[in-house]
PDB file of C-alpha atoms in Angstrom:
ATOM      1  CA  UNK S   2       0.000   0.000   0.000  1.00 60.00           C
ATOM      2  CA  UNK S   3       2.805   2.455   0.834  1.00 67.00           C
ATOM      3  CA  UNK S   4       4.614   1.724  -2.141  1.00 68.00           C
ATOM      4  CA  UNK S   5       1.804   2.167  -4.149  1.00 68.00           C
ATOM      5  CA  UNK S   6       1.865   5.898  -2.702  1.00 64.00           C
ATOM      6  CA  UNK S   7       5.187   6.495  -3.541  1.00 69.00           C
ATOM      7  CA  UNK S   8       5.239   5.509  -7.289  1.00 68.00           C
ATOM      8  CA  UNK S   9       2.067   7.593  -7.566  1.00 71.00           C
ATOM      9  CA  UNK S  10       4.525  10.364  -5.839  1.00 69.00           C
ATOM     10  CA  UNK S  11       1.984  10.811  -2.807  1.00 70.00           C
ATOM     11  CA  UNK S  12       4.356  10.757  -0.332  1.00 74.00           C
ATOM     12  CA  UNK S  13       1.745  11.707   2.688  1.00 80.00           C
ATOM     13  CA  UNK S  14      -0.173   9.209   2.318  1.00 82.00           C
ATOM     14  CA  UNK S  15       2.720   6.567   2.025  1.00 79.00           C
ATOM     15  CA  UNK S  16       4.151   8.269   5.472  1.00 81.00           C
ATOM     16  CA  UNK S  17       0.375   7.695   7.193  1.00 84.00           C
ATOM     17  CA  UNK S  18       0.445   4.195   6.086  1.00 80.00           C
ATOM     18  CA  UNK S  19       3.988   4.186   7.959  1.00 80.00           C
ATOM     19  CA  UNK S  20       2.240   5.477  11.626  1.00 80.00           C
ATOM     20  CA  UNK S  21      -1.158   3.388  10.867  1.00 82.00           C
ATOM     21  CA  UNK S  22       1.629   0.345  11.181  1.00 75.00           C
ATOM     22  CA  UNK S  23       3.483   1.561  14.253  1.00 75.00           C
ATOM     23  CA  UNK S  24       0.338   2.994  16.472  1.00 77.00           C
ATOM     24  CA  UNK S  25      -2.532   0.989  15.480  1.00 70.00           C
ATOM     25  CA  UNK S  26      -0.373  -2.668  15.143  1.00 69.00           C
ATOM     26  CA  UNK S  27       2.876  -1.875  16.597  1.00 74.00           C
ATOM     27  CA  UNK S  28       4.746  -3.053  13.769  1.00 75.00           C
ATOM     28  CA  UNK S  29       8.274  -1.714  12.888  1.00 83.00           C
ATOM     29  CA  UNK S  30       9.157  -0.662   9.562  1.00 83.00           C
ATOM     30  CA  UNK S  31      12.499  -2.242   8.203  1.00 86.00           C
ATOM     31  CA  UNK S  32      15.263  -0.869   6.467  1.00 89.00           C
ATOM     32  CA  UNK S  33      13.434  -1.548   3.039  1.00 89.00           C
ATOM     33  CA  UNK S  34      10.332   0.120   3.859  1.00 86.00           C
ATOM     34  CA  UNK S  35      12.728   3.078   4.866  1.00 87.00           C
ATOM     35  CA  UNK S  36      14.440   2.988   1.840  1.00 90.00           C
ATOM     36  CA  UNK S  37      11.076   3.121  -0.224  1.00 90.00           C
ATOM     37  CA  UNK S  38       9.932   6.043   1.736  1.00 89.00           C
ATOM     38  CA  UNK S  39      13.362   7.589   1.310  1.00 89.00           C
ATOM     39  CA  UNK S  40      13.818   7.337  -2.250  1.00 91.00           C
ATOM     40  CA  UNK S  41       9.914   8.670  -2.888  1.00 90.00           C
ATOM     41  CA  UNK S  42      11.122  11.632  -1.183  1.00 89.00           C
ATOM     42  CA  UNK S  43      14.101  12.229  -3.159  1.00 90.00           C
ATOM     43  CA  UNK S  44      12.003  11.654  -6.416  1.00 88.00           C
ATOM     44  CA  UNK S  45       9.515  15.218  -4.964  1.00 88.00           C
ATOM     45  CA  UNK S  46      12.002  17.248  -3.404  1.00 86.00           C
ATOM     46  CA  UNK S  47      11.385  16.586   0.019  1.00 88.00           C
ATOM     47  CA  UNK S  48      14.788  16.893   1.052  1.00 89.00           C
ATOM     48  CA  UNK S  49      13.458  17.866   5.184  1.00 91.00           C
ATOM     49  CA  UNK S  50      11.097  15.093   5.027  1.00 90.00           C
ATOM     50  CA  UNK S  51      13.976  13.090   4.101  1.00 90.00           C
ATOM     51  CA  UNK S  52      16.071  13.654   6.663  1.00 92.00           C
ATOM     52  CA  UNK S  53      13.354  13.348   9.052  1.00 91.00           C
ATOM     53  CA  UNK S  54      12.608   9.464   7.912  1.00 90.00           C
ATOM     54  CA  UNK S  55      16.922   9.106   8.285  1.00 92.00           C
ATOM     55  CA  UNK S  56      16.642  10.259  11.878  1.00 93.00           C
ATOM     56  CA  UNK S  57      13.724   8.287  12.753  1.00 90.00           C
ATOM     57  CA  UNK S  58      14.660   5.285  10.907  1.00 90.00           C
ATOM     58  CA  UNK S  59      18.002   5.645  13.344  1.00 93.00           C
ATOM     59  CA  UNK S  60      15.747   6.270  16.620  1.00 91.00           C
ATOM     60  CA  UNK S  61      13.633   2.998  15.851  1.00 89.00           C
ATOM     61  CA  UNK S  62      17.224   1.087  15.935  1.00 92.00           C
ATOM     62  CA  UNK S  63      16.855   0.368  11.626  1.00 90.00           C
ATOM     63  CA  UNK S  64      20.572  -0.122  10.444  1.00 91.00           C
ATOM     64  CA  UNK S  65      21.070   1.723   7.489  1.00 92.00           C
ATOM     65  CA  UNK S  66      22.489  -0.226   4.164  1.00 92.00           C
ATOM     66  CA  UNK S  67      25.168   1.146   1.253  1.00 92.00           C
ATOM     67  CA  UNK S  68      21.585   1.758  -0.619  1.00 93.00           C
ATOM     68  CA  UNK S  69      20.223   4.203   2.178  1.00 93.00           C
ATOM     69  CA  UNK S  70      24.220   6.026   1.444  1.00 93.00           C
ATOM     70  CA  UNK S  71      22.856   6.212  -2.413  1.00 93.00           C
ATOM     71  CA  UNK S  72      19.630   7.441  -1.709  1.00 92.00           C
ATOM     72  CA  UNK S  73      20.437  10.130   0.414  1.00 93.00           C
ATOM     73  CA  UNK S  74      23.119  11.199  -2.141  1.00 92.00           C
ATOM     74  CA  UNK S  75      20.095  11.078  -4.553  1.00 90.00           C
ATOM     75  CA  UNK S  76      18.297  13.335  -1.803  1.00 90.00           C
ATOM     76  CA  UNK S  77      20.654  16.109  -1.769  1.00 90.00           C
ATOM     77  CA  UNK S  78      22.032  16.329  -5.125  1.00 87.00           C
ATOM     78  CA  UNK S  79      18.115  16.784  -6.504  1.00 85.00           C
ATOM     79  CA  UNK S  80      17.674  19.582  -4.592  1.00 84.00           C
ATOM     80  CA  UNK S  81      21.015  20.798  -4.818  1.00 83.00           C
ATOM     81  CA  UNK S  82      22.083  21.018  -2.011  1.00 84.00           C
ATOM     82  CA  UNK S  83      25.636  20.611  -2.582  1.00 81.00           C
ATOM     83  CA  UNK S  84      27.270  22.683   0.695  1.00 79.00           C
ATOM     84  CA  UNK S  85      28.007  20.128   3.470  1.00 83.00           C
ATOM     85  CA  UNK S  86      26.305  16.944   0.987  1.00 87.00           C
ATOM     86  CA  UNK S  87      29.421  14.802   1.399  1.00 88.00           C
ATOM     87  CA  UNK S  88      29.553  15.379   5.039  1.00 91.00           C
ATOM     88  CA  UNK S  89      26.279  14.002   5.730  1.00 92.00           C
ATOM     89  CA  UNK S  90      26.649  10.996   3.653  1.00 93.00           C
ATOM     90  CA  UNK S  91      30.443  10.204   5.463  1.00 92.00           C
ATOM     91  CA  UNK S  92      28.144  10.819   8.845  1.00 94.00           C
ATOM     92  CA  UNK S  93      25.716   8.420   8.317  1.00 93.00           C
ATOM     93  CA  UNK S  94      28.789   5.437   6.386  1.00 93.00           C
ATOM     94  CA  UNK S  95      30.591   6.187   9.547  1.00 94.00           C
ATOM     95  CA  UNK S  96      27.438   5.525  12.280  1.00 93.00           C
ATOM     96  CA  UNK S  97      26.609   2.465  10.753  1.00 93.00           C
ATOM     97  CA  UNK S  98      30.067   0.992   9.269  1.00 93.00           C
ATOM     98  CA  UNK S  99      29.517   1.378   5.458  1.00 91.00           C
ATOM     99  CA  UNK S 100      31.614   1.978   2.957  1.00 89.00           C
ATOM    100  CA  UNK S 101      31.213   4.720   0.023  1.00 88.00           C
ATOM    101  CA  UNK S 102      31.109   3.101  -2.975  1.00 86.00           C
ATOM    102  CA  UNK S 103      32.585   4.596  -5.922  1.00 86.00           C
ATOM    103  CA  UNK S 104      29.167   5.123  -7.835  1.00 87.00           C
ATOM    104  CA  UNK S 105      28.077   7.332  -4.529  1.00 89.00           C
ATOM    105  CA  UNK S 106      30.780   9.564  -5.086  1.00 89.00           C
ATOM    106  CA  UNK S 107      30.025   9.945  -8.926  1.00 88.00           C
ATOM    107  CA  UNK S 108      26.350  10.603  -7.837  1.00 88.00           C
ATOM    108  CA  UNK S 109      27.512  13.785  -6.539  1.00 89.00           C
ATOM    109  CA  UNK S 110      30.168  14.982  -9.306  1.00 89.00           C
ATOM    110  CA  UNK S 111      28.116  14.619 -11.251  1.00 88.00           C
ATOM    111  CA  UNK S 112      25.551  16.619  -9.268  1.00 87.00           C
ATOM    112  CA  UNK S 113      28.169  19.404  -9.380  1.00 87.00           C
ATOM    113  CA  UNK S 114      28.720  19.635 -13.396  1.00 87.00           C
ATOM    114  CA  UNK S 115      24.976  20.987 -13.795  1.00 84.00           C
ATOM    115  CA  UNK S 116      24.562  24.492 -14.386  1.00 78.00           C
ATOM    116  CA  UNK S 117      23.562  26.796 -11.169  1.00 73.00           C
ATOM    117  CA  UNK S 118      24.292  29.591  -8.875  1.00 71.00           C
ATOM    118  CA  UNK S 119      25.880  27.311  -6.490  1.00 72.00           C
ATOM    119  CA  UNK S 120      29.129  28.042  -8.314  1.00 78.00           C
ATOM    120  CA  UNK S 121      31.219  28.112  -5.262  1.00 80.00           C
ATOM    121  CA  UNK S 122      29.798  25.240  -3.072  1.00 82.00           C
ATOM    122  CA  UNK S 123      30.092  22.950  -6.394  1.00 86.00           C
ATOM    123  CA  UNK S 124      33.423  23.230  -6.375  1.00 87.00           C
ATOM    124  CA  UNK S 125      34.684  22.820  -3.109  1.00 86.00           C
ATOM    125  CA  UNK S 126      32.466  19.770  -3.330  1.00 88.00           C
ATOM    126  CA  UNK S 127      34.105  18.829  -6.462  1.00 90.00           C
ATOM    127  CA  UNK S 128      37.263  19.235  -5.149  1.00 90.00           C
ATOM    128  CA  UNK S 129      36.340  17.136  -1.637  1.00 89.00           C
ATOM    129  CA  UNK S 130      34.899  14.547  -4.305  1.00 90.00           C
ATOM    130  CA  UNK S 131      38.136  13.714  -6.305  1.00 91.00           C
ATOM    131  CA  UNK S 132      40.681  13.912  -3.288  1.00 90.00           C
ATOM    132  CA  UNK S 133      38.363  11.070  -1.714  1.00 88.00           C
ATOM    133  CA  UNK S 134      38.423   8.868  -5.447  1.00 88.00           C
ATOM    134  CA  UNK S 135      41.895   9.544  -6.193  1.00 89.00           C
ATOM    135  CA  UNK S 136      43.095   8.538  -2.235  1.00 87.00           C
ATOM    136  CA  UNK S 137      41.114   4.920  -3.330  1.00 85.00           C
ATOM    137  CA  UNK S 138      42.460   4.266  -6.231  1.00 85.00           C
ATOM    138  CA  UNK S 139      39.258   5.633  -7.782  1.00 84.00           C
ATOM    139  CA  UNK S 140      39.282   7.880 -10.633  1.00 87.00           C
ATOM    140  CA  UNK S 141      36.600  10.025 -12.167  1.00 87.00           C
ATOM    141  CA  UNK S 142      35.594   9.019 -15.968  1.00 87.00           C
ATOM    142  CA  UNK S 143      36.390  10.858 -18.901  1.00 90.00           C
ATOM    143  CA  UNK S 144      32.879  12.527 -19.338  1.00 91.00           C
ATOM    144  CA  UNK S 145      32.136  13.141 -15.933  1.00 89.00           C
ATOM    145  CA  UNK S 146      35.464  15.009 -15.659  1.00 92.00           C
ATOM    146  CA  UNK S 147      35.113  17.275 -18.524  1.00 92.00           C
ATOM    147  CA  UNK S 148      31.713  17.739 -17.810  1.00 92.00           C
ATOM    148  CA  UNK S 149      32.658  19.452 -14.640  1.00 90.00           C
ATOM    149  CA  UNK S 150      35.265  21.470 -15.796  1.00 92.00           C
ATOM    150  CA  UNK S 151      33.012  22.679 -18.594  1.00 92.00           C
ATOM    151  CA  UNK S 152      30.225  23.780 -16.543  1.00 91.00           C
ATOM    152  CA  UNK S 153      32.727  26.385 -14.951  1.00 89.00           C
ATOM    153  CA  UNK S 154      34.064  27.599 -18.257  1.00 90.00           C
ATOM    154  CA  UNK S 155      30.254  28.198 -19.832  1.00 86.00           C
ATOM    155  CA  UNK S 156      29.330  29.430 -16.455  1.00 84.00           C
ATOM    156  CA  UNK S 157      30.027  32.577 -13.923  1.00 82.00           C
ATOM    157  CA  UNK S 158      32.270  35.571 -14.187  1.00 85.00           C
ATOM    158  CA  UNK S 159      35.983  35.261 -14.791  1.00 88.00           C
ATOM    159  CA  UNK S 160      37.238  35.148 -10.951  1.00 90.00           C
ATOM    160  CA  UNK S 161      34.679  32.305  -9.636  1.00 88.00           C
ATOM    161  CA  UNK S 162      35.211  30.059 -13.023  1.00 90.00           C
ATOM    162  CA  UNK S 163      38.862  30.654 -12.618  1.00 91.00           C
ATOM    163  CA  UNK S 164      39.038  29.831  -9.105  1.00 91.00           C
ATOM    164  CA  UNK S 165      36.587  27.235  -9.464  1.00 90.00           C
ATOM    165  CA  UNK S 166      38.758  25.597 -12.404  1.00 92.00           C
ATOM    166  CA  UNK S 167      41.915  25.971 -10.468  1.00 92.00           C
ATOM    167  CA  UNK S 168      40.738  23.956  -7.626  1.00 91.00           C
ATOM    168  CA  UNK S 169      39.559  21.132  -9.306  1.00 91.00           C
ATOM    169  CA  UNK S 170      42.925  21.044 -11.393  1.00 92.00           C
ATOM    170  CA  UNK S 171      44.436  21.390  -8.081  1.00 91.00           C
ATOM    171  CA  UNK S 172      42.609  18.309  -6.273  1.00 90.00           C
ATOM    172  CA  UNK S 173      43.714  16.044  -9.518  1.00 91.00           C
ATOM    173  CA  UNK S 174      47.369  17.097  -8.983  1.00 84.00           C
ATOM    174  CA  UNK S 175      49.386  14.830 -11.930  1.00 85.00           C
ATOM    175  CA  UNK S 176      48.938  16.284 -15.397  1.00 88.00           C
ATOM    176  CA  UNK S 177      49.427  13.132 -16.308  1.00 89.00           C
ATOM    177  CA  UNK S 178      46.359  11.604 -14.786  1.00 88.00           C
ATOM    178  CA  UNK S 179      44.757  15.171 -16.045  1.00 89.00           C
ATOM    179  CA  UNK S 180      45.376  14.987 -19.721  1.00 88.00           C
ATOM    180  CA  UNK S 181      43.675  11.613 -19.602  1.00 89.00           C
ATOM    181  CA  UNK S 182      40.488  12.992 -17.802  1.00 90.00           C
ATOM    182  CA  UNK S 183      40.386  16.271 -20.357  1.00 91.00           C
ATOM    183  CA  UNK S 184      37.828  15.946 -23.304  1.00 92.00           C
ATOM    184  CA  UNK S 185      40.101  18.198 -25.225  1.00 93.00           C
ATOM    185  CA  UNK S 186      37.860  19.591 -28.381  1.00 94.00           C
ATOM    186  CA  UNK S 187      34.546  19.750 -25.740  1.00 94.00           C
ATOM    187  CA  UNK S 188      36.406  21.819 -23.628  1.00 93.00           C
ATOM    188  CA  UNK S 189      38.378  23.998 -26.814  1.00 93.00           C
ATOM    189  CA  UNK S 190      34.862  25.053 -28.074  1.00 94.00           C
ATOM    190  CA  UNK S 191      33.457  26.096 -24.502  1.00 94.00           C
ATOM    191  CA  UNK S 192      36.344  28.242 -24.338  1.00 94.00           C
ATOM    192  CA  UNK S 193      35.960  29.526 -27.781  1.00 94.00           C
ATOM    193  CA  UNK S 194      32.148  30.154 -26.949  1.00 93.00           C
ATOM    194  CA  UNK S 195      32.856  31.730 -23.936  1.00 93.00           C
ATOM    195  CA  UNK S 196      35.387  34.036 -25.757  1.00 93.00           C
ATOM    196  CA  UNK S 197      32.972  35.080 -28.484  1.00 93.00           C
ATOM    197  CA  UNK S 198      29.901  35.587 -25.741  1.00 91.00           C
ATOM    198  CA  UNK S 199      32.098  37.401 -22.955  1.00 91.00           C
ATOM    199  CA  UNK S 200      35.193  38.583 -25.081  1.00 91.00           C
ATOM    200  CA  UNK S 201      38.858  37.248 -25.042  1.00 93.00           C
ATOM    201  CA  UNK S 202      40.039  38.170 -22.113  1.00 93.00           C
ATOM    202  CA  UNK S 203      37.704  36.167 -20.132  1.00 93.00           C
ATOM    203  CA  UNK S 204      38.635  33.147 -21.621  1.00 94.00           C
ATOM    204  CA  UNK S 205      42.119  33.355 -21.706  1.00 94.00           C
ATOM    205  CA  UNK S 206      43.458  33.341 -17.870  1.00 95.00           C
ATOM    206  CA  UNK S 207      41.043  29.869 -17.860  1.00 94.00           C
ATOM    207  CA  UNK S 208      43.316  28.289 -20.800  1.00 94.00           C
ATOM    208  CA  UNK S 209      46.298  29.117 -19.312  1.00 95.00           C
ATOM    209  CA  UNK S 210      45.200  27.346 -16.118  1.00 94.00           C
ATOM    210  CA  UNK S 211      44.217  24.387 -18.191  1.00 93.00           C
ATOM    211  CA  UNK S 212      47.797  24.595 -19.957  1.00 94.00           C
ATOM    212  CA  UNK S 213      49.892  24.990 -17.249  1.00 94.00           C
ATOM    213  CA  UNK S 214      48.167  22.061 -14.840  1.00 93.00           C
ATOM    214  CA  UNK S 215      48.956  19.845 -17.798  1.00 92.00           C
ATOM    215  CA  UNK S 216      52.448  20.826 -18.570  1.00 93.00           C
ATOM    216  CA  UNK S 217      51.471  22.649 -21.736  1.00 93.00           C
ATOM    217  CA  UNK S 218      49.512  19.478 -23.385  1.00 92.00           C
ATOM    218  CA  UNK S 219      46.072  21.761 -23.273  1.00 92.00           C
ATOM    219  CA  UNK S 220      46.611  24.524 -25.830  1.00 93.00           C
ATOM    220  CA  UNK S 221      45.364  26.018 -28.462  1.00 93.00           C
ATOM    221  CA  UNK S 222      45.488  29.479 -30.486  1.00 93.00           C
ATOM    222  CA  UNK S 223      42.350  30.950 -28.978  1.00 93.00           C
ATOM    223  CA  UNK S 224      42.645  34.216 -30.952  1.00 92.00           C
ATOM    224  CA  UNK S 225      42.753  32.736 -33.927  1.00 92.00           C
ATOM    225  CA  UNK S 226      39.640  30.124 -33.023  1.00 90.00           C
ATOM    226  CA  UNK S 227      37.730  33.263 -31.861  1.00 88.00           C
ATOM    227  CA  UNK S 228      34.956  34.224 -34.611  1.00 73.00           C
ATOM    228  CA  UNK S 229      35.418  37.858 -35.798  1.00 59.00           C
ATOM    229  CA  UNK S 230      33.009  40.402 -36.565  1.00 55.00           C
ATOM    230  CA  UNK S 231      32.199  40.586 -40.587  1.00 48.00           C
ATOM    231  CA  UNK S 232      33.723  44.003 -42.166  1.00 46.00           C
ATOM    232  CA  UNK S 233      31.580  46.765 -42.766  1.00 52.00           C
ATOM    233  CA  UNK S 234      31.682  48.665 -46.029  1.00 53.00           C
ATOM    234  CA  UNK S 235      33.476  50.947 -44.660  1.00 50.00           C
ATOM    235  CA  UNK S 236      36.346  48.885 -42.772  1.00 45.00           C
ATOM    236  CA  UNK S 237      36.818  47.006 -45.788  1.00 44.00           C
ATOM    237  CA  UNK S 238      37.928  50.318 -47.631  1.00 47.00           C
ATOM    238  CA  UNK S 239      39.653  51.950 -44.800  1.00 47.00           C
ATOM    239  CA  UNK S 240      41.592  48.428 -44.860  1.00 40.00           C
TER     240      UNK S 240
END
């Protein structure tokens, strides 16, 4: 009955069906119940209602599972809420023993290559995100990567996307490893695009960040890749 709720997205109801069981029979919801609620929640947004099943779910003496880790990572990154999102997944691995699984951490890199105003809190998280992979032996796929780094070259004024860029570089560390996670024509025509929408000089300090964390692999003449405006009559007879 309360899964029938939740794929009709009526999340109330599915939550009354929850108390009906405890107060009227006294039976306990398990972890998979939990999980059902959990995941309905993270399907509508209801990121607070979501946390409020986690805490109860913890009260009533319910271990959580690796799933519940996935699910609240599916929680947070739908309503993007990226500040503090890997902190409260580690919070809840390390009360109950689990272990992050690689697929958990992609959940959220993901989460942070999609366009929004959260320019700053992506990419700390971002950064957070590939220290943890890289320190496991885990790396970041090709796509995912440039994905990332392209949202912050499309995206935000010169300082942030710079900064933002930087960072990321940063948490990589080998240019080595980095010219192997760089997608470089996807991430030659955001530049270019973000040349001919903003001007020049707002893509260039972001290429030379690129070049330089790579030892001088990423490069390209942007000037020359930059569209021009067409002559006028009268520039072409002044020229």
């Amino acid at each position: 009955l309360a899964k029938g709720h939740c794929l009709r997205g009526d999340v109330r109801s599915a939550m009354k069906v929850m108390q009906e069981m405890k107060n009227a029979h006294g039976l306990k919801p398990d972890e998979i119940f939990y999980n059902t609620l959990l995941d309905a929640c993270a399907e509508q947004g209801m990121v607070e209602d979501g946390m409020q099943l986690i805490c109860q779910m913890e009260k009533e003496g319910v271990p959580a599972s690796k799933y519940t880790l996935s699910i609240l990572a599916k929680l947070l990154v739908r309503a993007r809420r990226l500040d503090g999102a890997l902190e409260k997944v580690e919070k809840l691995s390390n009360r109950h023993g689990l272990d992050i699984n690689v697929n958990i951490y992609t959940t959220l890199l993901a989460a942070c290559s999609e366009p929004g105003d959260d320019h700053l809190s992506a990419a700390r998280l971002a950064s957070s995100l590939l220290h943890k992979m890289l320190s496991r032996g885990a790396r970041p796929d090709r796509r995912t990567f440039t994905a990332l780094i392209r949202r912050f070259v499309a995206h935000g004024d010169r300082k942030e996307s710079l900064e933002a860029v930087s960072d990321i570089l940063g948490a990589v560390g080998s240019s080595k490893l980095l010219q192997g996670f760089l997608d470089k024509q996807a991430l030659q025509d955001a530049l270019v695009a973000r040349a001919d929408s903003f001007g020049i000089e707002e893509a260039r300090p972001i290429l030379q960040e690129l070049k330089h964390a790579t030892d001088g692999s990423f490069w390209f003449d942007l000037d020359a890749s930059v569209s021009r405006p067409p002559l006028t009559d009268g520039s072409a007879q002044e020229s």
